[in-house]
Amino acid sequence: WREKDRSARAMAAQSAQAPFSEKDDCEIGGLAVWSLSTAKPGNGVEQLRDDNTDTYWQSDGPQPHLINIQFHRKMVIHNIAIYTDYKLDESYTPAKISIRSGTTFHDLQEIHVQELTEPSGWHTIMPPKEEAAESSSDSGYLRTHFVQVAVLANHQNGRDTHIRQIKIYTPRWLMGQHMSMPEFGTVTFQQFACLR
């Protein structure tokens, strides 16, 4: 039974890995200030961002349940990914999610609504690509200071929600672009591409 338990844990760890490759995309959630509309004690932002799919954020109040992600400067958003598990959470699992974007709380506009059917694992919520000038190197990506993820409905008409992880990505080739650094092609030069 121990061997079965180990293999089940290994399979769960593989499915819990983020859905994008580290080579092409960069997770920028650490650059943001995160807040929640409500949370049960011990199930807040720390659990939502701890890279552990056994922990989760649990809301505590009326819908919609909100996750606010605020950046200090305008960021290019490529994808938003959430991890849910319908088998464990059932009526706590989100069924309808809205993505809102703006500069502050006061000017948010809904840019995308996505319905989920019994989701288990990572689900990508892709903001619609903006129409941008062809000369822009980041054309087609959402550029914003503030992103709000709103859970509008749960499965089985559940009241509170569980989201186990959330990640927000930008294309890796955009990182460091504001510093006017050249594109390095070898590992030897890439190790000096940014300051830690």
mmCIF file with all atom_site columns, C-alpha atoms in Angstrom:
data_model
loop_
_atom_site.group_PDB
_atom_site.id
_atom_site.type_symbol
_atom_site.label_atom_id
_atom_site.label_alt_id
_atom_site.label_comp_id
_atom_site.label_asym_id
_atom_site.label_entity_id
_atom_site.label_seq_id
_atom_site.pdbx_PDB_ins_code
_atom_site.Cartn_x
_atom_site.Cartn_y
_atom_site.Cartn_z
_atom_site.occupancy
_atom_site.B_iso_or_equiv
_atom_site.pdbx_formal_charge
_atom_site.auth_seq_id
_atom_site.auth_comp_id
_atom_site.auth_asym_id
_atom_site.auth_atom_id
_atom_site.pdbx_PDB_model_num
ATOM 1   C CA . TRP A 1 1   ? 0.000   0.000  0.000   1.00 0.00 ? 1   TRP A CA 1
ATOM 2   C CA . ARG A 1 2   ? 2.929   2.347  0.595   1.00 0.00 ? 2   ARG A CA 1
ATOM 3   C CA . GLU A 1 3   ? 4.080   1.932  -3.007  1.00 0.00 ? 3   GLU A CA 1
ATOM 4   C CA . LYS A 1 4   ? 0.588   2.808  -4.294  1.00 0.00 ? 4   LYS A CA 1
ATOM 5   C CA . ASP A 1 5   ? 0.495   5.864  -2.029  1.00 0.00 ? 5   ASP A CA 1
ATOM 6   C CA . ARG A 1 6   ? 3.887   7.047  -3.356  1.00 0.00 ? 6   ARG A CA 1
ATOM 7   C CA . SER A 1 7   ? 2.848   6.626  -6.987  1.00 0.00 ? 7   SER A CA 1
ATOM 8   C CA . ALA A 1 8   ? -0.441  8.459  -6.333  1.00 0.00 ? 8   ALA A CA 1
ATOM 9   C CA . ARG A 1 9   ? 1.482   11.332 -4.735  1.00 0.00 ? 9   ARG A CA 1
ATOM 10  C CA . ALA A 1 10  ? 3.923   11.441 -7.661  1.00 0.00 ? 10  ALA A CA 1
ATOM 11  C CA . MET A 1 11  ? 1.048   11.606 -10.149 1.00 0.00 ? 11  MET A CA 1
ATOM 12  C CA . ALA A 1 12  ? -0.603  14.376 -8.117  1.00 0.00 ? 12  ALA A CA 1
ATOM 13  C CA . ALA A 1 13  ? 2.665   16.335 -8.008  1.00 0.00 ? 13  ALA A CA 1
ATOM 14  C CA . GLN A 1 14  ? 3.018   16.105 -11.791 1.00 0.00 ? 14  GLN A CA 1
ATOM 15  C CA . SER A 1 15  ? -0.542  17.327 -12.370 1.00 0.00 ? 15  SER A CA 1
ATOM 16  C CA . ALA A 1 16  ? 0.016   20.167 -9.884  1.00 0.00 ? 16  ALA A CA 1
ATOM 17  C CA . GLN A 1 17  ? 2.858   21.634 -11.917 1.00 0.00 ? 17  GLN A CA 1
ATOM 18  C CA . ALA A 1 18  ? 2.083   24.928 -13.602 1.00 0.00 ? 18  ALA A CA 1
ATOM 19  C CA . PRO A 1 19  ? 0.677   24.557 -17.118 1.00 0.00 ? 19  PRO A CA 1
ATOM 20  C CA . PHE A 1 20  ? 3.299   26.692 -18.888 1.00 0.00 ? 20  PHE A CA 1
ATOM 21  C CA . SER A 1 21  ? 6.955   26.109 -19.554 1.00 0.00 ? 21  SER A CA 1
ATOM 22  C CA . GLU A 1 22  ? 9.496   28.151 -17.652 1.00 0.00 ? 22  GLU A CA 1
ATOM 23  C CA . LYS A 1 23  ? 11.341  28.685 -20.928 1.00 0.00 ? 23  LYS A CA 1
ATOM 24  C CA . ASP A 1 24  ? 8.598   30.676 -22.684 1.00 0.00 ? 24  ASP A CA 1
ATOM 25  C CA . ASP A 1 25  ? 6.557   32.207 -19.854 1.00 0.00 ? 25  ASP A CA 1
ATOM 26  C CA . CYS A 1 26  ? 7.380   33.992 -16.622 1.00 0.00 ? 26  CYS A CA 1
ATOM 27  C CA . GLU A 1 27  ? 5.093   33.870 -13.573 1.00 0.00 ? 27  GLU A CA 1
ATOM 28  C CA . ILE A 1 28  ? 4.772   37.468 -12.294 1.00 0.00 ? 28  ILE A CA 1
ATOM 29  C CA . GLY A 1 29  ? 2.430   36.985 -9.340  1.00 0.00 ? 29  GLY A CA 1
ATOM 30  C CA . GLY A 1 30  ? 5.262   37.780 -6.954  1.00 0.00 ? 30  GLY A CA 1
ATOM 31  C CA . LEU A 1 31  ? 5.428   41.327 -8.364  1.00 0.00 ? 31  LEU A CA 1
ATOM 32  C CA . ALA A 1 32  ? 1.800   42.042 -7.433  1.00 0.00 ? 32  ALA A CA 1
ATOM 33  C CA . VAL A 1 33  ? -0.109  43.020 -4.311  1.00 0.00 ? 33  VAL A CA 1
ATOM 34  C CA . TRP A 1 34  ? -2.840  40.423 -3.718  1.00 0.00 ? 34  TRP A CA 1
ATOM 35  C CA . SER A 1 35  ? -6.103  40.880 -1.828  1.00 0.00 ? 35  SER A CA 1
ATOM 36  C CA . LEU A 1 36  ? -9.331  38.905 -1.444  1.00 0.00 ? 36  LEU A CA 1
ATOM 37  C CA . SER A 1 37  ? -12.940 39.973 -0.955  1.00 0.00 ? 37  SER A CA 1
ATOM 38  C CA . THR A 1 38  ? -13.331 37.509 1.944   1.00 0.00 ? 38  THR A CA 1
ATOM 39  C CA . ALA A 1 39  ? -11.503 34.503 3.362   1.00 0.00 ? 39  ALA A CA 1
ATOM 40  C CA . LYS A 1 40  ? -11.992 31.959 6.119   1.00 0.00 ? 40  LYS A CA 1
ATOM 41  C CA . PRO A 1 41  ? -9.215  32.114 8.759   1.00 0.00 ? 41  PRO A CA 1
ATOM 42  C CA . GLY A 1 42  ? -6.255  30.033 7.595   1.00 0.00 ? 42  GLY A CA 1
ATOM 43  C CA . ASN A 1 43  ? -7.456  29.943 3.963   1.00 0.00 ? 43  ASN A CA 1
ATOM 44  C CA . GLY A 1 44  ? -6.303  33.233 2.462   1.00 0.00 ? 44  GLY A CA 1
ATOM 45  C CA . VAL A 1 45  ? -3.762  34.652 0.017   1.00 0.00 ? 45  VAL A CA 1
ATOM 46  C CA . GLU A 1 46  ? -0.889  32.637 1.527   1.00 0.00 ? 46  GLU A CA 1
ATOM 47  C CA . GLN A 1 47  ? -2.644  29.355 0.699   1.00 0.00 ? 47  GLN A CA 1
ATOM 48  C CA . LEU A 1 48  ? -3.673  30.587 -2.752  1.00 0.00 ? 48  LEU A CA 1
ATOM 49  C CA . ARG A 1 49  ? -0.043  31.362 -3.675  1.00 0.00 ? 49  ARG A CA 1
ATOM 50  C CA . ASP A 1 50  ? 1.970   28.695 -1.788  1.00 0.00 ? 50  ASP A CA 1
ATOM 51  C CA . ASP A 1 51  ? 2.489   26.306 -4.765  1.00 0.00 ? 51  ASP A CA 1
ATOM 52  C CA . ASN A 1 52  ? 0.743   23.534 -2.815  1.00 0.00 ? 52  ASN A CA 1
ATOM 53  C CA . THR A 1 53  ? -2.431  22.103 -4.350  1.00 0.00 ? 53  THR A CA 1
ATOM 54  C CA . ASP A 1 54  ? -3.460  20.580 -1.006  1.00 0.00 ? 54  ASP A CA 1
ATOM 55  C CA . THR A 1 55  ? -4.172  24.067 0.390   1.00 0.00 ? 55  THR A CA 1
ATOM 56  C CA . TYR A 1 56  ? -6.757  26.510 -0.944  1.00 0.00 ? 56  TYR A CA 1
ATOM 57  C CA . TRP A 1 57  ? -8.432  29.875 -0.573  1.00 0.00 ? 57  TRP A CA 1
ATOM 58  C CA . GLN A 1 58  ? -11.941 29.561 0.834   1.00 0.00 ? 58  GLN A CA 1
ATOM 59  C CA . SER A 1 59  ? -14.227 32.553 0.538   1.00 0.00 ? 59  SER A CA 1
ATOM 60  C CA . ASP A 1 60  ? -16.574 33.519 3.361   1.00 0.00 ? 60  ASP A CA 1
ATOM 61  C CA . GLY A 1 61  ? -19.466 35.681 2.211   1.00 0.00 ? 61  GLY A CA 1
ATOM 62  C CA . PRO A 1 62  ? -21.859 36.429 -0.628  1.00 0.00 ? 62  PRO A CA 1
ATOM 63  C CA . GLN A 1 63  ? -20.944 36.129 -4.307  1.00 0.00 ? 63  GLN A CA 1
ATOM 64  C CA . PRO A 1 64  ? -19.157 37.381 -6.292  1.00 0.00 ? 64  PRO A CA 1
ATOM 65  C CA . HIS A 1 65  ? -15.925 36.259 -4.641  1.00 0.00 ? 65  HIS A CA 1
ATOM 66  C CA . LEU A 1 66  ? -13.017 38.457 -5.717  1.00 0.00 ? 66  LEU A CA 1
ATOM 67  C CA . ILE A 1 67  ? -9.264  38.023 -6.126  1.00 0.00 ? 67  ILE A CA 1
ATOM 68  C CA . ASN A 1 68  ? -7.548  41.379 -6.683  1.00 0.00 ? 68  ASN A CA 1
ATOM 69  C CA . ILE A 1 69  ? -4.103  41.446 -8.315  1.00 0.00 ? 69  ILE A CA 1
ATOM 70  C CA . GLN A 1 70  ? -2.524  44.906 -8.411  1.00 0.00 ? 70  GLN A CA 1
ATOM 71  C CA . PHE A 1 71  ? 0.823   45.715 -10.026 1.00 0.00 ? 71  PHE A CA 1
ATOM 72  C CA . HIS A 1 72  ? 2.971   48.788 -9.304  1.00 0.00 ? 72  HIS A CA 1
ATOM 73  C CA . ARG A 1 73  ? 3.408   49.412 -13.019 1.00 0.00 ? 73  ARG A CA 1
ATOM 74  C CA . LYS A 1 74  ? 1.569   48.425 -16.166 1.00 0.00 ? 74  LYS A CA 1
ATOM 75  C CA . MET A 1 75  ? 2.239   44.764 -16.923 1.00 0.00 ? 75  MET A CA 1
ATOM 76  C CA . VAL A 1 76  ? 1.707   42.620 -20.008 1.00 0.00 ? 76  VAL A CA 1
ATOM 77  C CA . ILE A 1 77  ? -0.546  39.676 -19.149 1.00 0.00 ? 77  ILE A CA 1
ATOM 78  C CA . HIS A 1 78  ? -0.319  36.580 -21.333 1.00 0.00 ? 78  HIS A CA 1
ATOM 79  C CA . ASN A 1 79  ? -2.342  34.025 -19.318 1.00 0.00 ? 79  ASN A CA 1
ATOM 80  C CA . ILE A 1 80  ? -4.026  33.481 -15.978 1.00 0.00 ? 80  ILE A CA 1
ATOM 81  C CA . ALA A 1 81  ? -4.133  29.892 -14.720 1.00 0.00 ? 81  ALA A CA 1
ATOM 82  C CA . ILE A 1 82  ? -6.152  28.519 -11.810 1.00 0.00 ? 82  ILE A CA 1
ATOM 83  C CA . TYR A 1 83  ? -5.989  25.116 -10.152 1.00 0.00 ? 83  TYR A CA 1
ATOM 84  C CA . THR A 1 84  ? -9.253  23.588 -8.965  1.00 0.00 ? 84  THR A CA 1
ATOM 85  C CA . ASP A 1 85  ? -10.328 20.078 -8.013  1.00 0.00 ? 85  ASP A CA 1
ATOM 86  C CA . TYR A 1 86  ? -13.990 19.220 -8.480  1.00 0.00 ? 86  TYR A CA 1
ATOM 87  C CA . LYS A 1 87  ? -13.595 15.735 -6.972  1.00 0.00 ? 87  LYS A CA 1
ATOM 88  C CA . LEU A 1 88  ? -12.428 17.169 -3.646  1.00 0.00 ? 88  LEU A CA 1
ATOM 89  C CA . ASP A 1 89  ? -14.339 20.448 -3.543  1.00 0.00 ? 89  ASP A CA 1
ATOM 90  C CA . GLU A 1 90  ? -17.666 19.647 -5.304  1.00 0.00 ? 90  GLU A CA 1
ATOM 91  C CA . SER A 1 91  ? -20.055 22.561 -4.620  1.00 0.00 ? 91  SER A CA 1
ATOM 92  C CA . TYR A 1 92  ? -17.121 24.822 -3.685  1.00 0.00 ? 92  TYR A CA 1
ATOM 93  C CA . THR A 1 93  ? -15.721 24.550 -7.224  1.00 0.00 ? 93  THR A CA 1
ATOM 94  C CA . PRO A 1 94  ? -16.123 27.658 -9.441  1.00 0.00 ? 94  PRO A CA 1
ATOM 95  C CA . ALA A 1 95  ? -18.489 27.259 -12.403 1.00 0.00 ? 95  ALA A CA 1
ATOM 96  C CA . LYS A 1 96  ? -18.322 30.790 -13.867 1.00 0.00 ? 96  LYS A CA 1
ATOM 97  C CA . ILE A 1 97  ? -15.335 33.158 -13.663 1.00 0.00 ? 97  ILE A CA 1
ATOM 98  C CA . SER A 1 98  ? -15.035 36.746 -14.844 1.00 0.00 ? 98  SER A CA 1
ATOM 99  C CA . ILE A 1 99  ? -11.778 38.581 -15.569 1.00 0.00 ? 99  ILE A CA 1
ATOM 100 C CA . ARG A 1 100 ? -11.828 42.345 -15.078 1.00 0.00 ? 100 ARG A CA 1
ATOM 101 C CA . SER A 1 101 ? -9.072  44.801 -15.912 1.00 0.00 ? 101 SER A CA 1
ATOM 102 C CA . GLY A 1 102 ? -8.304  48.442 -15.200 1.00 0.00 ? 102 GLY A CA 1
ATOM 103 C CA . THR A 1 103 ? -6.066  50.902 -13.410 1.00 0.00 ? 103 THR A CA 1
ATOM 104 C CA . THR A 1 104 ? -7.777  50.809 -9.990  1.00 0.00 ? 104 THR A CA 1
ATOM 105 C CA . PHE A 1 105 ? -10.905 49.354 -8.327  1.00 0.00 ? 105 PHE A CA 1
ATOM 106 C CA . HIS A 1 106 ? -12.945 52.249 -9.715  1.00 0.00 ? 106 HIS A CA 1
ATOM 107 C CA . ASP A 1 107 ? -12.434 51.742 -13.450 1.00 0.00 ? 107 ASP A CA 1
ATOM 108 C CA . LEU A 1 108 ? -12.533 47.958 -13.815 1.00 0.00 ? 108 LEU A CA 1
ATOM 109 C CA . GLN A 1 109 ? -14.144 46.602 -16.960 1.00 0.00 ? 109 GLN A CA 1
ATOM 110 C CA . GLU A 1 110 ? -15.134 43.008 -17.583 1.00 0.00 ? 110 GLU A CA 1
ATOM 111 C CA . ILE A 1 111 ? -13.001 41.665 -20.416 1.00 0.00 ? 111 ILE A CA 1
ATOM 112 C CA . HIS A 1 112 ? -13.650 37.924 -20.309 1.00 0.00 ? 112 HIS A CA 1
ATOM 113 C CA . VAL A 1 113 ? -16.143 35.430 -18.844 1.00 0.00 ? 113 VAL A CA 1
ATOM 114 C CA . GLN A 1 114 ? -15.418 31.724 -18.766 1.00 0.00 ? 114 GLN A CA 1
ATOM 115 C CA . GLU A 1 115 ? -17.614 28.827 -17.696 1.00 0.00 ? 115 GLU A CA 1
ATOM 116 C CA . LEU A 1 116 ? -16.024 25.703 -16.222 1.00 0.00 ? 116 LEU A CA 1
ATOM 117 C CA . THR A 1 117 ? -17.604 22.241 -16.139 1.00 0.00 ? 117 THR A CA 1
ATOM 118 C CA . GLU A 1 118 ? -16.402 20.085 -13.240 1.00 0.00 ? 118 GLU A CA 1
ATOM 119 C CA . PRO A 1 119 ? -12.792 21.329 -13.537 1.00 0.00 ? 119 PRO A CA 1
ATOM 120 C CA . SER A 1 120 ? -9.918  19.341 -12.069 1.00 0.00 ? 120 SER A CA 1
ATOM 121 C CA . GLY A 1 121 ? -6.335  20.505 -12.507 1.00 0.00 ? 121 GLY A CA 1
ATOM 122 C CA . TRP A 1 122 ? -4.955  23.624 -14.174 1.00 0.00 ? 122 TRP A CA 1
ATOM 123 C CA . HIS A 1 123 ? -7.302  25.726 -16.301 1.00 0.00 ? 123 HIS A CA 1
ATOM 124 C CA . THR A 1 124 ? -6.084  28.589 -18.414 1.00 0.00 ? 124 THR A CA 1
ATOM 125 C CA . ILE A 1 125 ? -8.155  31.723 -18.514 1.00 0.00 ? 125 ILE A CA 1
ATOM 126 C CA . MET A 1 126 ? -6.834  33.714 -21.431 1.00 0.00 ? 126 MET A CA 1
ATOM 127 C CA . PRO A 1 127 ? -7.731  37.402 -21.518 1.00 0.00 ? 127 PRO A CA 1
ATOM 128 C CA . PRO A 1 128 ? -8.795  38.542 -24.981 1.00 0.00 ? 128 PRO A CA 1
ATOM 129 C CA . LYS A 1 129 ? -5.966  39.931 -27.052 1.00 0.00 ? 129 LYS A CA 1
ATOM 130 C CA . GLU A 1 130 ? -6.121  43.687 -27.478 1.00 0.00 ? 130 GLU A CA 1
ATOM 131 C CA . GLU A 1 131 ? -5.883  45.276 -30.889 1.00 0.00 ? 131 GLU A CA 1
ATOM 132 C CA . ALA A 1 132 ? -2.534  47.010 -30.872 1.00 0.00 ? 132 ALA A CA 1
ATOM 133 C CA . ALA A 1 133 ? -0.242  48.761 -33.295 1.00 0.00 ? 133 ALA A CA 1
ATOM 134 C CA . GLU A 1 134 ? 1.835   46.443 -35.447 1.00 0.00 ? 134 GLU A CA 1
ATOM 135 C CA . SER A 1 135 ? 4.980   48.259 -34.394 1.00 0.00 ? 135 SER A CA 1
ATOM 136 C CA . SER A 1 136 ? 4.447   47.223 -30.773 1.00 0.00 ? 136 SER A CA 1
ATOM 137 C CA . SER A 1 137 ? 6.523   44.175 -29.817 1.00 0.00 ? 137 SER A CA 1
ATOM 138 C CA . ASP A 1 138 ? 3.906   43.101 -27.250 1.00 0.00 ? 138 ASP A CA 1
ATOM 139 C CA . SER A 1 139 ? 0.905   43.524 -29.539 1.00 0.00 ? 139 SER A CA 1
ATOM 140 C CA . GLY A 1 140 ? -2.039  41.312 -28.776 1.00 0.00 ? 140 GLY A CA 1
ATOM 141 C CA . TYR A 1 141 ? -1.466  41.001 -25.028 1.00 0.00 ? 141 TYR A CA 1
ATOM 142 C CA . LEU A 1 142 ? -3.453  42.568 -22.203 1.00 0.00 ? 142 LEU A CA 1
ATOM 143 C CA . ARG A 1 143 ? -1.621  45.559 -20.688 1.00 0.00 ? 143 ARG A CA 1
ATOM 144 C CA . THR A 1 144 ? -2.922  46.540 -17.250 1.00 0.00 ? 144 THR A CA 1
ATOM 145 C CA . HIS A 1 145 ? -2.142  47.665 -13.693 1.00 0.00 ? 145 HIS A CA 1
ATOM 146 C CA . PHE A 1 146 ? -4.993  45.786 -12.044 1.00 0.00 ? 146 PHE A CA 1
ATOM 147 C CA . VAL A 1 147 ? -6.614  42.397 -12.671 1.00 0.00 ? 147 VAL A CA 1
ATOM 148 C CA . GLN A 1 148 ? -9.637  41.132 -10.792 1.00 0.00 ? 148 GLN A CA 1
ATOM 149 C CA . VAL A 1 149 ? -10.722 37.495 -10.936 1.00 0.00 ? 149 VAL A CA 1
ATOM 150 C CA . ALA A 1 150 ? -14.378 37.208 -9.899  1.00 0.00 ? 150 ALA A CA 1
ATOM 151 C CA . VAL A 1 151 ? -16.096 33.907 -9.123  1.00 0.00 ? 151 VAL A CA 1
ATOM 152 C CA . LEU A 1 152 ? -19.685 34.536 -10.238 1.00 0.00 ? 152 LEU A CA 1
ATOM 153 C CA . ALA A 1 153 ? -21.139 31.051 -9.646  1.00 0.00 ? 153 ALA A CA 1
ATOM 154 C CA . ASN A 1 154 ? -20.193 27.678 -8.190  1.00 0.00 ? 154 ASN A CA 1
ATOM 155 C CA . HIS A 1 155 ? -21.170 24.148 -9.124  1.00 0.00 ? 155 HIS A CA 1
ATOM 156 C CA . GLN A 1 156 ? -24.365 22.820 -7.491  1.00 0.00 ? 156 GLN A CA 1
ATOM 157 C CA . ASN A 1 157 ? -25.252 26.419 -6.524  1.00 0.00 ? 157 ASN A CA 1
ATOM 158 C CA . GLY A 1 158 ? -22.578 26.433 -3.820  1.00 0.00 ? 158 GLY A CA 1
ATOM 159 C CA . ARG A 1 159 ? -22.150 29.601 -1.756  1.00 0.00 ? 159 ARG A CA 1
ATOM 160 C CA . ASP A 1 160 ? -18.441 29.748 -0.897  1.00 0.00 ? 160 ASP A CA 1
ATOM 161 C CA . THR A 1 161 ? -15.616 28.828 -3.257  1.00 0.00 ? 161 THR A CA 1
ATOM 162 C CA . HIS A 1 162 ? -12.287 26.993 -3.204  1.00 0.00 ? 162 HIS A CA 1
ATOM 163 C CA . ILE A 1 163 ? -9.444  27.905 -5.538  1.00 0.00 ? 163 ILE A CA 1
ATOM 164 C CA . ARG A 1 164 ? -6.303  25.916 -4.835  1.00 0.00 ? 164 ARG A CA 1
ATOM 165 C CA . GLN A 1 165 ? -3.721  27.927 -6.822  1.00 0.00 ? 165 GLN A CA 1
ATOM 166 C CA . ILE A 1 166 ? -3.586  30.879 -9.182  1.00 0.00 ? 166 ILE A CA 1
ATOM 167 C CA . LYS A 1 167 ? -0.735  31.970 -11.432 1.00 0.00 ? 167 LYS A CA 1
ATOM 168 C CA . ILE A 1 168 ? -0.395  34.951 -13.741 1.00 0.00 ? 168 ILE A CA 1
ATOM 169 C CA . TYR A 1 169 ? 2.027   34.898 -16.693 1.00 0.00 ? 169 TYR A CA 1
ATOM 170 C CA . THR A 1 170 ? 3.834   37.247 -19.029 1.00 0.00 ? 170 THR A CA 1
ATOM 171 C CA . PRO A 1 171 ? 5.921   36.164 -22.029 1.00 0.00 ? 171 PRO A CA 1
ATOM 172 C CA . ARG A 1 172 ? 9.514   35.698 -20.876 1.00 0.00 ? 172 ARG A CA 1
ATOM 173 C CA . TRP A 1 173 ? 10.873  37.710 -23.802 1.00 0.00 ? 173 TRP A CA 1
ATOM 174 C CA . LEU A 1 174 ? 9.186   40.826 -22.348 1.00 0.00 ? 174 LEU A CA 1
ATOM 175 C CA . MET A 1 175 ? 10.967  40.596 -18.998 1.00 0.00 ? 175 MET A CA 1
ATOM 176 C CA . GLY A 1 176 ? 13.902  42.999 -18.877 1.00 0.00 ? 176 GLY A CA 1
ATOM 177 C CA . GLN A 1 177 ? 12.696  44.836 -21.977 1.00 0.00 ? 177 GLN A CA 1
ATOM 178 C CA . HIS A 1 178 ? 12.120  48.016 -19.936 1.00 0.00 ? 178 HIS A CA 1
ATOM 179 C CA . MET A 1 179 ? 15.879  48.053 -19.182 1.00 0.00 ? 179 MET A CA 1
ATOM 180 C CA . SER A 1 180 ? 16.813  48.124 -22.897 1.00 0.00 ? 180 SER A CA 1
ATOM 181 C CA . MET A 1 181 ? 18.974  45.049 -22.532 1.00 0.00 ? 181 MET A CA 1
ATOM 182 C CA . PRO A 1 182 ? 20.030  43.040 -25.575 1.00 0.00 ? 182 PRO A CA 1
ATOM 183 C CA . GLU A 1 183 ? 18.693  39.522 -26.173 1.00 0.00 ? 183 GLU A CA 1
ATOM 184 C CA . PHE A 1 184 ? 21.337  37.082 -24.938 1.00 0.00 ? 184 PHE A CA 1
ATOM 185 C CA . GLY A 1 185 ? 21.677  33.821 -26.850 1.00 0.00 ? 185 GLY A CA 1
ATOM 186 C CA . THR A 1 186 ? 24.054  31.766 -24.696 1.00 0.00 ? 186 THR A CA 1
ATOM 187 C CA . VAL A 1 187 ? 23.743  30.472 -21.146 1.00 0.00 ? 187 VAL A CA 1
ATOM 188 C CA . THR A 1 188 ? 26.973  32.222 -20.182 1.00 0.00 ? 188 THR A CA 1
ATOM 189 C CA . PHE A 1 189 ? 25.473  35.621 -21.016 1.00 0.00 ? 189 PHE A CA 1
ATOM 190 C CA . GLN A 1 190 ? 21.936  34.819 -19.848 1.00 0.00 ? 190 GLN A CA 1
ATOM 191 C CA . GLN A 1 191 ? 23.113  34.284 -16.266 1.00 0.00 ? 191 GLN A CA 1
ATOM 192 C CA . PHE A 1 192 ? 23.924  38.018 -16.142 1.00 0.00 ? 192 PHE A CA 1
ATOM 193 C CA . ALA A 1 193 ? 20.669  39.173 -17.803 1.00 0.00 ? 193 ALA A CA 1
ATOM 194 C CA . CYS A 1 194 ? 19.002  40.371 -14.587 1.00 0.00 ? 194 CYS A CA 1
ATOM 195 C CA . LEU A 1 195 ? 19.810  41.409 -11.056 1.00 0.00 ? 195 LEU A CA 1
ATOM 196 C CA . ARG A 1 196 ? 18.502  39.370 -8.163  1.00 0.00 ? 196 ARG A CA 1
#
